[in-house]
CSV table of C-alpha atoms and ligand atoms in Angstrom, one decimal:
chain,number,residue,atom,x,y,z
P,1,MET,CA,20.1,-93.7,-22.9
P,2,THR,CA,17.2,-91.3,-22.2
P,3,THR,CA,16.5,-88.5,-24.5
P,4,ALA,CA,17.6,-85.9,-21.9
P,5,GLU,CA,21.1,-87.7,-21.6
P,6,ALA,CA,21.4,-87.9,-25.4
P,7,GLN,CA,20.8,-84.2,-25.3
P,8,VAL,CA,23.2,-83.3,-22.9
P,9,GLU,CA,25.7,-85.6,-24.7
P,10,ILE,CA,25.4,-84.4,-28.3
P,11,VAL,CA,25.3,-80.6,-27.1
P,12,ALA,CA,28.5,-81.0,-25.1
P,13,ALA,CA,30.2,-82.8,-28.1
P,14,VAL,CA,29.2,-80.0,-30.5
P,15,ARG,CA,30.4,-77.2,-28.0
P,16,ASP,CA,33.7,-79.2,-27.6
P,17,TRP,CA,34.0,-79.5,-31.5
P,18,VAL,CA,33.2,-75.8,-32.1
P,19,GLU,CA,35.8,-74.5,-29.5
P,20,ARG,CA,38.4,-76.9,-30.9
P,21,GLU,CA,37.8,-76.9,-34.8
P,22,VAL,CA,35.7,-74.0,-35.6
P,23,TYR,CA,36.9,-71.1,-33.5
P,24,PRO,CA,40.5,-71.2,-35.1
P,25,ALA,CA,39.2,-71.8,-38.6
P,26,ALA,CA,35.9,-69.5,-39.0
P,27,SER,CA,37.5,-66.1,-39.5
P,28,ASP,CA,39.7,-67.4,-42.4
P,29,TYR,CA,36.7,-69.1,-44.3
P,30,GLU,CA,34.4,-66.1,-43.6
P,31,HIS,CA,37.0,-63.5,-44.9
P,32,ALA,CA,37.6,-65.6,-47.9
P,33,ASP,CA,33.8,-66.1,-48.3
P,34,GLU,CA,34.8,-69.9,-48.6
P,35,TYR,CA,32.4,-73.0,-48.2
P,36,PRO,CA,33.8,-74.8,-45.0
P,37,GLU,CA,33.7,-78.5,-46.5
P,38,PRO,CA,35.8,-80.1,-43.9
P,39,LEU,CA,33.8,-78.5,-41.0
P,40,VAL,CA,30.4,-79.7,-43.0
P,41,GLU,CA,31.9,-83.3,-43.3
P,42,ASP,CA,32.7,-83.1,-39.5
P,43,MET,CA,28.9,-82.0,-39.0
P,44,LYS,CA,27.8,-85.0,-41.2
P,45,ARG,CA,29.8,-87.4,-39.0
P,46,MET,CA,28.3,-86.0,-35.9
P,47,GLY,CA,25.0,-86.8,-37.2
P,48,LEU,CA,23.9,-83.1,-37.1
P,49,PHE,CA,22.1,-83.3,-40.4
P,50,GLY,CA,19.7,-85.8,-38.9
P,51,VAL,CA,19.1,-84.5,-35.4
P,52,THR,CA,15.5,-84.3,-35.5
P,53,ILE,CA,14.9,-87.1,-38.2
P,54,PRO,CA,13.4,-90.2,-36.5
P,55,GLU,CA,15.6,-93.1,-35.8
P,56,GLU,CA,13.4,-95.4,-38.1
P,57,TYR,CA,14.9,-93.3,-41.0
P,58,GLY,CA,18.5,-93.1,-39.6
P,59,GLY,CA,18.3,-90.1,-37.7
P,60,LEU,CA,19.1,-89.3,-34.2
P,61,GLY,CA,15.3,-88.9,-33.4
P,62,LEU,CA,15.9,-86.0,-31.0
P,63,ASP,CA,13.6,-83.1,-30.3
P,64,LEU,CA,13.5,-79.3,-31.5
P,65,LEU,CA,14.9,-78.2,-28.2
P,66,THR,CA,18.0,-80.4,-28.7
P,67,TYR,CA,18.3,-78.9,-32.1
P,68,VAL,CA,18.0,-75.4,-30.7
P,69,LEU,CA,20.8,-75.9,-28.3
P,70,ILE,CA,23.0,-77.3,-31.2
P,71,GLN,CA,22.3,-74.4,-33.1
P,72,ILE,CA,23.3,-72.0,-30.4
P,73,GLU,CA,26.5,-73.8,-29.9
P,74,LEU,CA,27.2,-73.8,-33.8
P,75,SER,CA,26.4,-70.0,-34.0
P,76,ARG,CA,28.5,-69.3,-31.0
P,77,GLY,CA,31.4,-70.7,-33.4
P,78,TRP,CA,30.4,-69.2,-36.5
P,79,MET,CA,26.6,-68.5,-37.7
P,80,SER,CA,27.1,-69.7,-41.2
P,81,LEU,CA,27.5,-73.3,-40.1
P,82,SER,CA,23.9,-73.1,-38.7
P,83,GLY,CA,22.9,-71.7,-42.2
P,84,VAL,CA,24.3,-74.9,-43.8
P,85,LEU,CA,21.9,-76.8,-41.8
P,86,ASN,CA,18.7,-74.7,-41.5
P,87,THR,CA,17.0,-75.1,-44.9
P,88,HIS,CA,17.8,-78.9,-44.8
P,89,PHE,CA,16.1,-79.1,-41.1
P,90,ILE,CA,13.2,-77.3,-42.2
P,91,SER,CA,12.7,-79.4,-45.4
P,92,ALA,CA,13.1,-82.7,-43.4
P,93,TRP,CA,10.4,-81.5,-41.0
P,94,MET,CA,8.1,-80.7,-43.9
P,95,ILE,CA,8.7,-84.1,-45.5
P,96,ARG,CA,8.3,-86.0,-42.1
P,97,THR,CA,5.1,-83.9,-41.4
P,98,TYR,CA,3.3,-83.5,-44.8
P,99,GLY,CA,5.1,-85.9,-47.1
P,100,THR,CA,3.7,-89.3,-48.3
P,101,ASP,CA,5.3,-92.7,-46.8
P,102,GLU,CA,7.1,-93.0,-50.2
P,103,GLN,CA,8.6,-89.5,-50.0
P,104,ARG,CA,9.6,-90.3,-46.4
P,105,GLU,CA,11.4,-93.4,-47.5
P,106,ARG,CA,13.0,-91.8,-50.4
P,107,TYR,CA,14.4,-88.7,-48.9
P,108,LEU,CA,14.7,-89.1,-45.1
P,109,PRO,CA,17.4,-91.8,-44.8
P,110,ARG,CA,19.8,-89.9,-47.1
P,111,MET,CA,18.9,-86.6,-45.5
P,112,ALA,CA,19.8,-87.9,-42.0
P,113,THR,CA,23.3,-88.6,-43.0
P,114,GLY,CA,23.7,-85.3,-45.1
P,115,GLU,CA,24.4,-87.4,-48.3
P,116,LEU,CA,21.2,-85.6,-49.7
P,117,ARG,CA,21.1,-82.0,-48.7
P,118,PHE,CA,18.1,-79.5,-49.2
P,119,ALA,CA,17.4,-76.0,-49.9
P,120,TYR,CA,14.1,-74.3,-49.4
P,121,SER,CA,13.0,-71.7,-51.8
P,122,MET,CA,9.8,-69.4,-51.7
P,123,THR,CA,11.2,-65.9,-51.9
P,124,GLU,CA,11.3,-64.3,-55.2
P,125,PRO,CA,12.8,-61.1,-56.6
P,126,HIS,CA,9.5,-59.1,-56.1
P,127,ALA,CA,8.0,-61.0,-53.2
P,128,GLY,CA,9.5,-61.8,-49.6
P,129,SER,CA,7.3,-61.0,-47.0
P,130,ASP,CA,4.1,-61.1,-49.3
P,131,VAL,CA,4.5,-64.8,-50.0
P,132,GLN,CA,1.0,-64.6,-51.7
P,133,ALA,CA,2.5,-62.5,-54.4
P,134,ILE,CA,5.0,-65.1,-55.7
P,135,ARG,CA,4.6,-65.8,-59.4
P,136,THR,CA,6.6,-69.0,-60.1
P,137,ARG,CA,3.9,-71.2,-62.0
P,138,ALA,CA,3.7,-75.0,-62.0
P,139,VAL,CA,1.4,-76.1,-64.7
P,140,ARG,CA,0.2,-79.9,-65.0
P,141,ASP,CA,1.9,-81.6,-67.9
P,142,GLY,CA,1.3,-85.2,-68.6
P,143,ASP,CA,2.3,-87.3,-65.6
P,144,GLY,CA,4.0,-84.4,-63.7
P,145,TYR,CA,4.4,-80.5,-63.6
P,146,ALA,CA,6.3,-78.0,-65.5
P,147,ILE,CA,7.8,-75.2,-63.3
P,148,THR,CA,8.6,-71.8,-64.5
P,149,GLY,CA,9.7,-68.7,-62.6
P,150,GLN,CA,12.6,-66.7,-60.8
P,151,LYS,CA,13.5,-67.5,-57.2
P,152,MET,CA,15.8,-65.3,-55.0
P,153,TRP,CA,17.9,-65.8,-52.0
P,154,ALA,CA,17.8,-69.6,-52.1
P,155,THR,CA,20.3,-70.5,-49.5
P,156,ASN,CA,22.3,-73.8,-50.1
P,157,ALA,CA,20.7,-74.2,-53.5
P,158,LEU,CA,23.9,-74.7,-55.4
P,159,ARG,CA,25.3,-77.3,-53.4
P,160,ALA,CA,22.0,-78.9,-52.3
P,161,GLY,CA,20.7,-82.1,-54.2
P,162,ALA,CA,17.0,-81.1,-53.8
P,163,ILE,CA,14.9,-77.9,-53.3
P,164,MET,CA,11.6,-77.5,-51.5
P,165,LEU,CA,10.1,-75.1,-53.9
P,166,LEU,CA,6.8,-73.2,-53.7
P,167,ALA,CA,5.0,-72.5,-56.8
P,168,VAL,CA,1.4,-71.3,-57.8
P,169,THR,CA,-0.6,-74.1,-59.2
P,170,ASP,CA,-4.1,-72.5,-59.1
P,171,PRO,CA,-4.0,-68.7,-59.7
P,172,ASP,CA,-7.7,-68.4,-59.8
P,173,ALA,CA,-8.3,-69.5,-56.3
P,174,ASP,CA,-9.4,-66.8,-53.8
P,175,PRO,CA,-7.1,-64.2,-54.5
P,176,ARG,CA,-6.0,-64.0,-50.8
P,177,HIS,CA,-5.3,-67.5,-50.8
P,178,ARG,CA,-4.0,-68.6,-54.2
P,179,GLY,CA,-3.7,-72.3,-54.6
P,180,MET,CA,0.1,-73.1,-54.1
P,181,THR,CA,1.9,-76.3,-54.1
P,182,ALA,CA,5.3,-77.3,-52.4
P,183,PHE,CA,7.4,-79.2,-54.8
P,184,VAL,CA,10.6,-81.3,-54.2
P,185,VAL,CA,12.7,-80.3,-57.0
P,186,GLU,CA,15.6,-83.0,-57.3
P,187,LYS,CA,18.8,-81.6,-59.0
P,188,GLU,CA,22.4,-82.2,-59.5
P,189,PRO,CA,24.4,-80.8,-56.5
P,190,GLY,CA,27.1,-78.2,-57.3
P,191,ARG,CA,25.9,-77.9,-61.1
P,192,ALA,CA,24.9,-74.5,-62.0
P,193,SER,CA,23.1,-75.2,-65.2
P,194,GLN,CA,20.9,-78.2,-65.8
P,195,ARG,CA,17.8,-78.8,-68.2
P,196,GLY,CA,15.5,-76.0,-67.1
P,197,LEU,CA,17.3,-74.9,-64.0
P,198,GLU,CA,20.0,-72.1,-64.0
P,199,VAL,CA,21.4,-71.6,-60.5
P,200,GLY,CA,23.0,-67.9,-60.3
P,201,ALA,CA,26.3,-67.2,-59.1
P,202,PRO,CA,26.3,-66.7,-55.1
P,203,LEU,CA,25.1,-63.4,-54.0
P,204,LYS,CA,27.7,-61.1,-52.5
P,205,LYS,CA,26.5,-60.5,-48.8
P,206,LEU,CA,27.5,-58.1,-46.0
P,207,GLY,CA,27.9,-61.1,-43.7
P,208,TYR,CA,26.7,-64.7,-43.5
P,209,LYS,CA,29.4,-65.6,-45.8
P,210,GLY,CA,30.8,-69.1,-46.7
P,211,VAL,CA,27.3,-70.5,-47.3
P,212,GLU,CA,25.9,-69.6,-50.9
P,213,SER,CA,22.5,-67.8,-51.3
P,214,VAL,CA,21.6,-68.0,-55.0
P,215,GLU,CA,19.0,-66.7,-57.5
P,216,LEU,CA,17.2,-69.5,-59.5
P,217,SER,CA,15.8,-69.3,-63.0
P,218,VAL,CA,13.6,-72.1,-63.6
P,219,ASP,CA,12.1,-72.6,-67.1
P,220,GLY,CA,9.7,-75.4,-67.8
P,221,PHE,CA,11.5,-77.6,-65.4
P,222,ARG,CA,9.9,-80.8,-65.0
P,223,VAL,CA,8.7,-82.5,-61.7
P,224,PRO,CA,7.1,-85.9,-61.6
P,225,LEU,CA,3.8,-86.3,-59.6
P,226,SER,CA,5.9,-88.0,-56.9
P,227,GLY,CA,7.5,-84.7,-56.4
P,228,VAL,CA,4.3,-83.0,-55.0
P,229,LEU,CA,4.9,-82.8,-51.3
P,230,GLY,CA,2.0,-84.7,-49.7
P,231,GLY,CA,0.9,-86.3,-53.0
P,232,ALA,CA,-2.8,-85.6,-54.2
P,233,ALA,CA,-3.4,-84.1,-50.6
P,234,GLY,CA,-0.5,-81.8,-50.9
P,235,GLU,CA,-1.8,-80.1,-54.3
P,236,ASN,CA,-2.6,-76.5,-53.6
P,237,ALA,CA,-1.8,-77.1,-49.8
P,238,GLY,CA,1.9,-75.8,-50.1
P,239,PHE,CA,1.1,-72.4,-48.8
P,240,ALA,CA,0.1,-73.9,-45.4
P,241,TYR,CA,3.1,-76.3,-45.5
P,242,PHE,CA,5.6,-73.7,-45.9
P,243,MET,CA,4.0,-71.5,-43.2
P,244,GLY,CA,4.4,-74.5,-41.0
P,245,GLY,CA,8.1,-74.8,-41.9
P,246,ILE,CA,8.8,-71.3,-41.3
P,247,GLU,CA,7.5,-71.3,-37.8
P,248,LEU,CA,10.2,-73.8,-37.0
P,249,GLY,CA,12.5,-71.5,-39.0
P,250,ARG,CA,11.9,-68.7,-36.6
P,251,VAL,CA,12.9,-70.6,-33.7
P,252,ASN,CA,15.9,-71.7,-35.4
P,253,ILE,CA,16.8,-68.0,-36.2
P,254,ALA,CA,16.2,-67.0,-32.3
P,255,ALA,CA,18.8,-69.7,-31.5
P,256,ARG,CA,21.2,-68.3,-34.0
P,257,ALA,CA,20.8,-65.0,-32.5
P,258,VAL,CA,21.4,-66.3,-29.0
P,259,GLY,CA,24.6,-68.0,-30.2
P,260,ILE,CA,26.1,-65.0,-31.8
P,261,ALA,CA,25.1,-62.9,-29.0
P,262,THR,CA,26.5,-65.1,-26.4
P,263,ARG,CA,29.9,-65.1,-28.3
P,264,ALA,CA,29.8,-61.4,-28.8
P,265,PHE,CA,29.2,-61.1,-25.0
P,266,GLU,CA,32.1,-63.4,-23.9
P,267,GLU,CA,34.5,-61.7,-26.1
P,268,ALA,CA,33.4,-58.3,-24.8
P,269,ILE,CA,33.8,-59.3,-21.0
P,270,ALA,CA,37.1,-61.0,-21.7
P,271,TYR,CA,38.4,-57.8,-23.4
P,272,ALA,CA,36.9,-55.5,-20.8
P,273,GLN,CA,39.0,-57.3,-18.0
P,274,GLN,CA,42.3,-56.9,-20.2
P,275,ARG,CA,42.1,-53.4,-21.7
P,276,GLU,CA,43.1,-50.7,-19.3
P,277,THR,CA,42.3,-47.0,-19.5
P,278,PHE,CA,42.7,-44.3,-16.8
P,279,GLY,CA,44.7,-46.5,-14.7
P,280,LYS,CA,42.3,-49.5,-14.3
P,281,PRO,CA,40.7,-52.4,-16.6
P,282,ILE,CA,37.7,-50.8,-18.5
P,283,ALA,CA,35.5,-53.5,-16.7
P,284,GLN,CA,36.1,-51.3,-13.6
P,285,HIS,CA,34.4,-48.3,-15.2
P,286,GLN,CA,30.6,-48.4,-14.1
P,287,ALA,CA,29.6,-47.3,-17.5
P,288,VAL,CA,31.1,-50.6,-19.0
P,289,GLN,CA,29.6,-52.6,-16.2
P,290,LEU,CA,26.1,-51.3,-17.2
P,291,LYS,CA,26.5,-52.4,-20.8
P,292,LEU,CA,27.8,-55.8,-19.5
P,293,ALA,CA,24.9,-56.3,-17.3
P,294,GLN,CA,22.2,-55.2,-19.9
P,295,MET,CA,23.8,-57.5,-22.5
P,296,ALA,CA,23.9,-60.8,-20.4
P,297,THR,CA,20.3,-60.1,-18.9
P,298,LYS,CA,18.9,-59.6,-22.5
P,299,ILE,CA,20.7,-62.8,-23.7
P,300,GLU,CA,19.4,-64.8,-21.0
P,301,ALA,CA,15.9,-63.7,-21.6
P,302,ALA,CA,16.3,-64.4,-25.3
P,303,ARG,CA,17.8,-67.8,-24.5
P,304,LEU,CA,14.7,-68.5,-22.3
P,305,LEU,CA,12.0,-67.4,-24.8
P,306,THR,CA,13.7,-69.4,-27.6
P,307,MET,CA,13.7,-72.6,-25.4
P,308,GLN,CA,10.1,-72.1,-24.4
P,309,ALA,CA,9.0,-71.7,-28.0
P,310,ALA,CA,11.0,-75.0,-28.8
P,311,GLU,CA,9.4,-76.8,-26.0
P,312,ARG,CA,5.7,-75.7,-26.9
P,313,LYS,CA,6.5,-76.9,-30.3
P,314,ASP,CA,8.0,-80.3,-29.0
P,315,ALA,CA,4.8,-80.7,-27.0
P,316,GLY,CA,2.6,-80.4,-30.1
P,317,GLU,CA,1.0,-77.1,-29.0
P,318,ARG,CA,0.4,-74.1,-31.1
P,319,ALA,CA,3.6,-72.0,-31.1
P,320,ASP,CA,3.3,-69.1,-33.5
P,321,LEU,CA,3.1,-66.4,-30.8
P,322,GLU,CA,5.9,-67.9,-28.8
P,323,ALA,CA,8.2,-68.5,-31.9
P,324,GLY,CA,7.3,-64.9,-33.1
P,325,MET,CA,8.3,-63.4,-29.7
P,326,ALA,CA,11.5,-65.4,-29.4
P,327,LYS,CA,12.6,-64.5,-33.0
P,328,LEU,CA,11.7,-60.7,-32.4
P,329,PHE,CA,13.4,-60.5,-29.1
P,330,ALA,CA,16.3,-62.7,-29.7
P,331,THR,CA,17.4,-61.0,-33.0
P,332,GLU,CA,17.0,-57.4,-31.8
P,333,THR,CA,19.1,-58.5,-28.8
P,334,ALA,CA,21.9,-60.0,-31.1
P,335,GLU,CA,21.9,-56.8,-33.1
P,336,GLU,CA,22.1,-54.6,-29.8
P,337,VAL,CA,24.7,-56.8,-28.3
P,338,ALA,CA,26.9,-57.0,-31.5
P,339,LEU,CA,27.2,-53.2,-31.4
P,340,GLU,CA,27.7,-52.9,-27.7
P,341,ALA,CA,30.5,-55.6,-28.0
P,342,MET,CA,32.2,-53.6,-30.7
P,343,ARG,CA,32.0,-50.4,-28.6
P,344,ILE,CA,33.6,-52.1,-25.7
P,345,HIS,CA,36.4,-53.3,-27.9
P,346,GLY,CA,36.8,-49.6,-29.2
P,347,GLY,CA,38.9,-49.3,-32.2
P,348,ALA,CA,40.2,-52.9,-32.1
P,349,GLY,CA,36.5,-54.2,-32.6
P,350,TYR,CA,36.6,-52.5,-36.0
P,351,SER,CA,39.5,-54.7,-37.3
P,352,GLN,CA,39.0,-57.8,-39.1
P,353,GLU,CA,41.4,-59.4,-36.6
P,354,LEU,CA,38.6,-59.7,-34.0
P,355,VAL,CA,35.6,-61.9,-34.1
P,356,VAL,CA,33.3,-59.1,-33.1
P,357,GLU,CA,33.7,-57.4,-36.5
P,358,ARG,CA,32.1,-60.7,-38.0
P,359,ILE,CA,29.3,-60.8,-35.7
P,360,TYR,CA,28.4,-57.3,-36.2
P,361,ARG,CA,28.2,-58.1,-39.9
P,362,ASP,CA,26.3,-61.4,-39.3
P,363,ALA,CA,23.6,-60.0,-37.0
P,364,PRO,CA,21.3,-58.0,-39.3
P,365,VAL,CA,20.2,-60.8,-41.5
P,366,LEU,CA,18.3,-62.4,-38.6
P,367,ILE,CA,16.3,-59.3,-38.3
P,368,LEU,CA,15.4,-59.6,-41.9
P,369,GLY,CA,15.1,-63.4,-42.6
P,370,GLU,CA,12.2,-65.9,-41.9
P,371,GLY,CA,9.7,-63.2,-41.7
P,372,SER,CA,11.2,-59.8,-41.0
P,373,ASN,CA,10.8,-58.3,-37.5
P,374,GLU,CA,8.2,-55.9,-38.7
P,375,ILE,CA,6.3,-58.7,-39.9
P,376,GLN,CA,6.9,-60.7,-36.8
P,377,GLN,CA,5.1,-58.0,-34.8
P,378,LEU,CA,2.1,-58.3,-37.0
P,379,VAL,CA,2.0,-61.8,-36.3
P,380,ILE,CA,2.4,-61.2,-32.5
P,381,ALA,CA,-0.3,-58.7,-32.3
P,382,ARG,CA,-2.7,-60.7,-34.5
P,383,ARG,CA,-2.5,-63.6,-32.1
P,384,LEU,CA,-2.7,-61.2,-29.0
P,385,LEU,CA,-5.8,-59.7,-30.7
P,386,GLU,CA,-7.3,-63.1,-30.9
P,387,ARG,CA,-6.5,-63.9,-27.3
P,388,TYR,CA,-7.7,-60.8,-25.7
P,389,ALA,CA,-10.6,-60.4,-27.9
P,390,LEU,CA,-13.4,-58.5,-26.2
J,401,FAD,C1,21.1,-63.9,-46.6
J,401,FAD,C2,19.6,-64.2,-46.8
J,401,FAD,C3,19.3,-65.5,-47.0
J,401,FAD,C4,18.0,-65.9,-47.4
J,401,FAD,N1,17.7,-67.3,-47.4
J,401,FAD,C5,16.5,-67.5,-48.0
J,401,FAD,C6,16.0,-68.9,-48.5
J,401,FAD,O1,16.9,-69.8,-48.0
J,401,FAD,N2,14.9,-69.2,-48.8
J,401,FAD,C7,14.0,-68.2,-48.9
J,401,FAD,O2,12.9,-68.5,-49.4
J,401,FAD,N3,14.2,-66.9,-48.7
J,401,FAD,C8,15.3,-66.6,-48.2
J,401,FAD,N4,15.9,-65.2,-47.9
J,401,FAD,C9,14.6,-64.4,-48.2
J,401,FAD,C10,14.2,-63.7,-46.9
J,401,FAD,O3,13.3,-64.5,-46.2
J,401,FAD,C11,13.5,-62.3,-47.3
J,401,FAD,O4,14.3,-61.5,-47.6
J,401,FAD,C12,12.6,-61.8,-46.3
J,401,FAD,O5,11.4,-62.5,-46.0
J,401,FAD,C13,12.0,-60.4,-46.7
J,401,FAD,O6,11.6,-60.2,-47.9
J,401,FAD,P1,12.0,-59.2,-48.8
J,401,FAD,O7,13.7,-59.1,-48.8
J,401,FAD,O8,11.4,-59.3,-50.0
J,401,FAD,O9,11.6,-57.8,-48.2
J,401,FAD,P2,10.3,-57.1,-48.3
J,401,FAD,O10,9.0,-58.0,-48.3
J,401,FAD,O11,10.2,-56.3,-49.7
J,401,FAD,O12,10.1,-56.1,-47.2
J,401,FAD,C14,10.9,-54.7,-47.2
J,401,FAD,C15,10.7,-54.0,-45.9
J,401,FAD,O13,9.3,-53.8,-46.0
J,401,FAD,C16,8.9,-54.3,-44.6
J,401,FAD,N5,7.4,-54.6,-44.8
J,401,FAD,C17,7.0,-55.5,-45.7
J,401,FAD,N6,5.6,-55.8,-45.6
J,401,FAD,C18,5.2,-55.0,-44.4
J,401,FAD,C19,3.9,-54.7,-43.7
J,401,FAD,N7,2.9,-55.5,-44.1
J,401,FAD,N8,4.1,-53.9,-42.4
J,401,FAD,C20,5.2,-53.3,-42.2
J,401,FAD,N9,6.4,-53.6,-42.9
J,401,FAD,C21,6.4,-54.2,-43.9
J,401,FAD,C22,9.7,-55.4,-44.3
J,401,FAD,O14,9.7,-55.6,-42.8
J,401,FAD,C23,10.9,-54.8,-44.7
J,401,FAD,O15,11.6,-53.9,-43.6
J,401,FAD,C24,17.0,-64.9,-47.5
J,401,FAD,C25,17.5,-63.7,-47.3
J,401,FAD,C26,18.7,-63.1,-47.1
J,401,FAD,C27,19.1,-61.7,-47.0
């Protein structure tokens, strides 16, 4: 089977599964803020935890574009399912790209099956956009490091068996580029308290429910030298590794935005043909048609930007500009489409009976996460000024 055939097959299988299993179940899980264990087990069986992990490590060995198309389908069903995968996917890419041979052998095969799941943690209570300001410290201690600090918003970190964690290792380096290292912190999945690591209760969120985001308190937690991502070459190189990972995260967030916007649009255009006012379906009122046209056009543009960013990254080309543009445009589109879909539903859209209410609550986190859209615009502008420098 060619890569293109494998892509078509798995994306169709995910789409079919989402419509069959996720559509009827998502709202109940979401309203109860319950982790969707049976759905996650299905995702493991479908190989979704290893889509981009090379076949030699037991993954499907498919490209970022395939992953993006899968993320769109998952988010069309329920965005939280894509959240279960995202931190894992970024961590797997970081291990594959920057890890030592031993680290690839140790982690990737179990990550491919979903047996070992990863969280990804750089944000702290006082530092999100300004990653250089993190305070978590890792101090050399015999044959390893002792890590101490506070992390915030670590998604999947309770159930994960490992956390890709960023800590300061050389605070005296150039103040604009303090030495930081990426650590693979192995932990027991599901346990809130273990020696030197406390996992807080899941934070209560507006949306994006069912997948946990937690605070972490780390106090002298010991990580052996083998836990330094990239081995000796990785010491003080962690900031760049995390920035490489977050670029992929931006493409993934754009894909989620396309997924939820597509679903909101599908719900809205169906409802507009059923609901009647003033003697005709509201879809026959031109004011509603204008909304539908705007929504569909922007979603299509967002989809193309997202696919373009994935294709550039797959081709090994620099893609920070494209990833930033895709993330910015797709997430602002999702926010706008979610509101328009609710308006088209009138009062019904405000009811928890309908999926547009959930999408309206899910959309904003995409604007804030993986580099807020304000930061995204700074990244885009910086690249444009480089490209058009006089
Ligand atoms: C549900 C959820 C899940 C998350 N999951 C993870 C995770 O798994 N791992 C992880 O590490 N993090 C995670 N995060 C953290 C997320 O990445 C940060 O919240 C995000 O980077 C923004 O950081 P902040 O919240 O500290 O906001 P701040 O950095 O304090 O920013 C506050 C506001 O100021 C603006 N701002 C900041 N600097 C500038 C500037 N220079 N110019 C203009 N505007 C600026 C921002 O755009 C924003 O509007 C998650 C967050 C949420 C809400």
